[in-house]
Amino acid sequence: MTERSSRVVVARKLTRRAGRDRAGEFLAEGSQAVGEALAAHTAGRVRVRSLFATEEQAAKLTDAGVPVHVVTDRAAASLSETVTPQGLVAQCELPATTPAEALASRPPLVAVLLGVADPGNAGTVVRVADAAGAGAVLFAGDTVDPYNGKAVRASTGSLFHLPVARDRDALAVLAACREAGLRLVGADGYASDDLDSASVRGELAGPTAWVFGSEAHGLPEDVLAELDATLRVPIYGGAESLNLATAAAVCLYASARAQRHHG
Amino acid sequence: MTERSSRVVVARKLTRRAGRDRAGEFLAEGSQAVGEALAAHTAGRVRVRSLFATEEQAAKLTDAGVPVHVVTDRAAASLSETVTPQGLVAQCELPATTPAEALASRPPLVAVLLGVADPGNAGTVVRVADAAGAGAVLFAGDTVDPYNGKAVRASTGSLFHLPVARDRDALAVLAACREAGLRLVGADGYASDDLDSASVRGELAGPTAWVFGSEAHGLPEDVLAELDATLRVPIYGGAESLNLATAAAVCLYASARAQRHHG
């Protein structure tokens, strides 16, 4: 199958958000992500529609009950968003999970991304949330699409581990969190109260939704007004700030620890 | 001044490690990094030899007692390692700090990078270490050069805030840390003991040098044998691991908190 084959042409549209939303599908690229997609498929969490693989990659695949399309290197590269395509891409169904559904099991730790612009950052936060044991990640407002190729890759499979839901209505996402019994805590570099003090006071031991804002502008006023608290990661040295992923790691792990060791 | 001017040609050699080591100089690019370099210059911590600025950037500069070379957009781009050059580059003296000198003030928190390959990761760890209040960052073994353009940029100025020293002899760096009264703790995804448990037991309250290994291979055996402890960041969910920068953030902040709140 070449890059001009209709299947490849159709799949290539999934490298753009409009194409993903229209088709209700997305792409996961590389052996690690595809392996995780297939595991989620087997577990019934995600449906993998088909695989595109170069001959070399197809030879390594074990039968997963999913159609495999053998493609040229060039066709595989046309579906890739990396500099060095691995020649293996899964075409997956977009999960239609709503925030309320993602929170149905009432997880005690949740991450909300609200206005995050960079797909690599968003994917890394999904990975960190998964590592810290969060039960869901919610993409709210005009946050980048979690199914963007770079976001999928940065999540290193975590996108397939826990429920991820999108809703452009940011306040509806916050309401769903509250409905699920979560305390809404915003990460805000300008907050007067800091994470370590809140942790020592035992305020992180309960069910918590951490809300992370845009890399450039933080959280907007109307969102801040809805939160139960805002906390900053304390800066003990000369740095102006942390980047989004490292700040999220410190916040989510502070909650994970508090819920297990003081909760 | 064009990209063919000898000053620009000489400065361009600093975009490569061999060129930096030969000349004893490095480049810092963009208004944020240049601003921090000039502040460090004024404070006597780093010497800025000269600035290269496009006309537009030169117009915005206030006199900092440093020669300014006005260059064409193309010349500025030739000194840049970014996709969208900002037209402002500082040529700085490489600090000749040794690990022992960097530790002379006996800081209670230090980060050691040992075999870290990606300059963006290395720079981000410098930023995180600065934020967490570390007193020095040591680049040991065949870790990427901290003065690599991408590392300088990822550090967002933190490279100019705290002593950074390099030594290819990794064991000598560990010995210098021990000499400075630091407990050597390695971050190791395979360690049997975890960070949160060690924190609860109060083991992070004392002076600590955190040792971070290669993204792909972690810490080598001969280094592990020298350490007082190894700890893993606990993975509570389905993720296989954290990336280097987020793991370093969690570790360094755990120490920062323990030293302040339980120490």
mmCIF file with all atom_site columns, N, CA and C in Angstrom, chain A residues 22 30 128 134 146 159 176 195 232 260:
data_model
loop_
_atom_site.group_PDB
_atom_site.id
_atom_site.type_symbol
_atom_site.label_atom_id
_atom_site.label_alt_id
_atom_site.label_comp_id
_atom_site.label_asym_id
_atom_site.label_entity_id
_atom_site.label_seq_id
_atom_site.pdbx_PDB_ins_code
_atom_site.Cartn_x
_atom_site.Cartn_y
_atom_site.Cartn_z
_atom_site.occupancy
_atom_site.B_iso_or_equiv
_atom_site.pdbx_formal_charge
_atom_site.auth_seq_id
_atom_site.auth_comp_id
_atom_site.auth_asym_id
_atom_site.auth_atom_id
_atom_site.pdbx_PDB_model_num
ATOM 1  N N  . ARG A 1 22  ? -13.933 14.674 12.875 1.00 0.00 ? 22  ARG A N  1
ATOM 2  C CA . ARG A 1 22  ? -14.891 14.273 11.849 1.00 0.00 ? 22  ARG A CA 1
ATOM 3  C C  . ARG A 1 22  ? -15.001 12.748 11.786 1.00 0.00 ? 22  ARG A C  1
ATOM 4  N N  . GLY A 1 30  ? 4.366   4.242  16.688 1.00 0.00 ? 30  GLY A N  1
ATOM 5  C CA . GLY A 1 30  ? 5.552   3.663  17.326 1.00 0.00 ? 30  GLY A CA 1
ATOM 6  C C  . GLY A 1 30  ? 5.196   2.407  18.106 1.00 0.00 ? 30  GLY A C  1
ATOM 7  N N  . VAL A 1 128 ? 2.485   11.802 33.858 1.00 0.00 ? 128 VAL A N  1
ATOM 8  C CA . VAL A 1 128 ? 2.734   12.078 35.274 1.00 0.00 ? 128 VAL A CA 1
ATOM 9  C C  . VAL A 1 128 ? 1.500   11.741 36.114 1.00 0.00 ? 128 VAL A C  1
ATOM 10 N N  . ALA A 1 134 ? -3.415  9.023  39.457 1.00 0.00 ? 134 ALA A N  1
ATOM 11 C CA . ALA A 1 134 ? -4.672  9.732  39.194 1.00 0.00 ? 134 ALA A CA 1
ATOM 12 C C  . ALA A 1 134 ? -5.638  8.799  38.469 1.00 0.00 ? 134 ALA A C  1
ATOM 13 N N  . PRO A 1 146 ? -5.991  15.913 23.345 1.00 0.00 ? 146 PRO A N  1
ATOM 14 C CA . PRO A 1 146 ? -5.166  14.810 23.879 1.00 0.00 ? 146 PRO A CA 1
ATOM 15 C C  . PRO A 1 146 ? -4.794  13.780 22.808 1.00 0.00 ? 146 PRO A C  1
ATOM 16 N N  . LEU A 1 159 ? -2.046  7.493  27.946 1.00 0.00 ? 159 LEU A N  1
ATOM 17 C CA . LEU A 1 159 ? -3.350  7.856  27.374 1.00 0.00 ? 159 LEU A CA 1
ATOM 18 C C  . LEU A 1 159 ? -4.262  6.636  27.299 1.00 0.00 ? 159 LEU A C  1
ATOM 19 N N  . ALA A 1 176 ? -18.496 18.973 37.155 1.00 0.00 ? 176 ALA A N  1
ATOM 20 C CA . ALA A 1 176 ? -18.477 17.501 37.179 1.00 0.00 ? 176 ALA A CA 1
ATOM 21 C C  . ALA A 1 176 ? -17.523 16.991 38.261 1.00 0.00 ? 176 ALA A C  1
ATOM 22 N N  . LEU A 1 195 ? 2.220   24.855 48.387 1.00 0.00 ? 195 LEU A N  1
ATOM 23 C CA . LEU A 1 195 ? 1.964   23.421 48.408 1.00 0.00 ? 195 LEU A CA 1
ATOM 24 C C  . LEU A 1 195 ? 2.482   22.748 49.670 1.00 0.00 ? 195 LEU A C  1
ATOM 25 N N  . ARG A 1 232 ? 0.707   27.544 45.161 1.00 0.00 ? 232 ARG A N  1
ATOM 26 C CA . ARG A 1 232 ? 1.869   27.619 44.288 1.00 0.00 ? 232 ARG A CA 1
ATOM 27 C C  . ARG A 1 232 ? 2.889   26.584 44.747 1.00 0.00 ? 232 ARG A C  1
ATOM 28 N N  . ARG A 1 260 ? -1.916  8.741  50.841 1.00 0.00 ? 260 ARG A N  1
ATOM 29 C CA . ARG A 1 260 ? -1.474  7.432  51.315 1.00 0.00 ? 260 ARG A CA 1
ATOM 30 C C  . ARG A 1 260 ? -0.856  7.461  52.709 1.00 0.00 ? 260 ARG A C  1
#
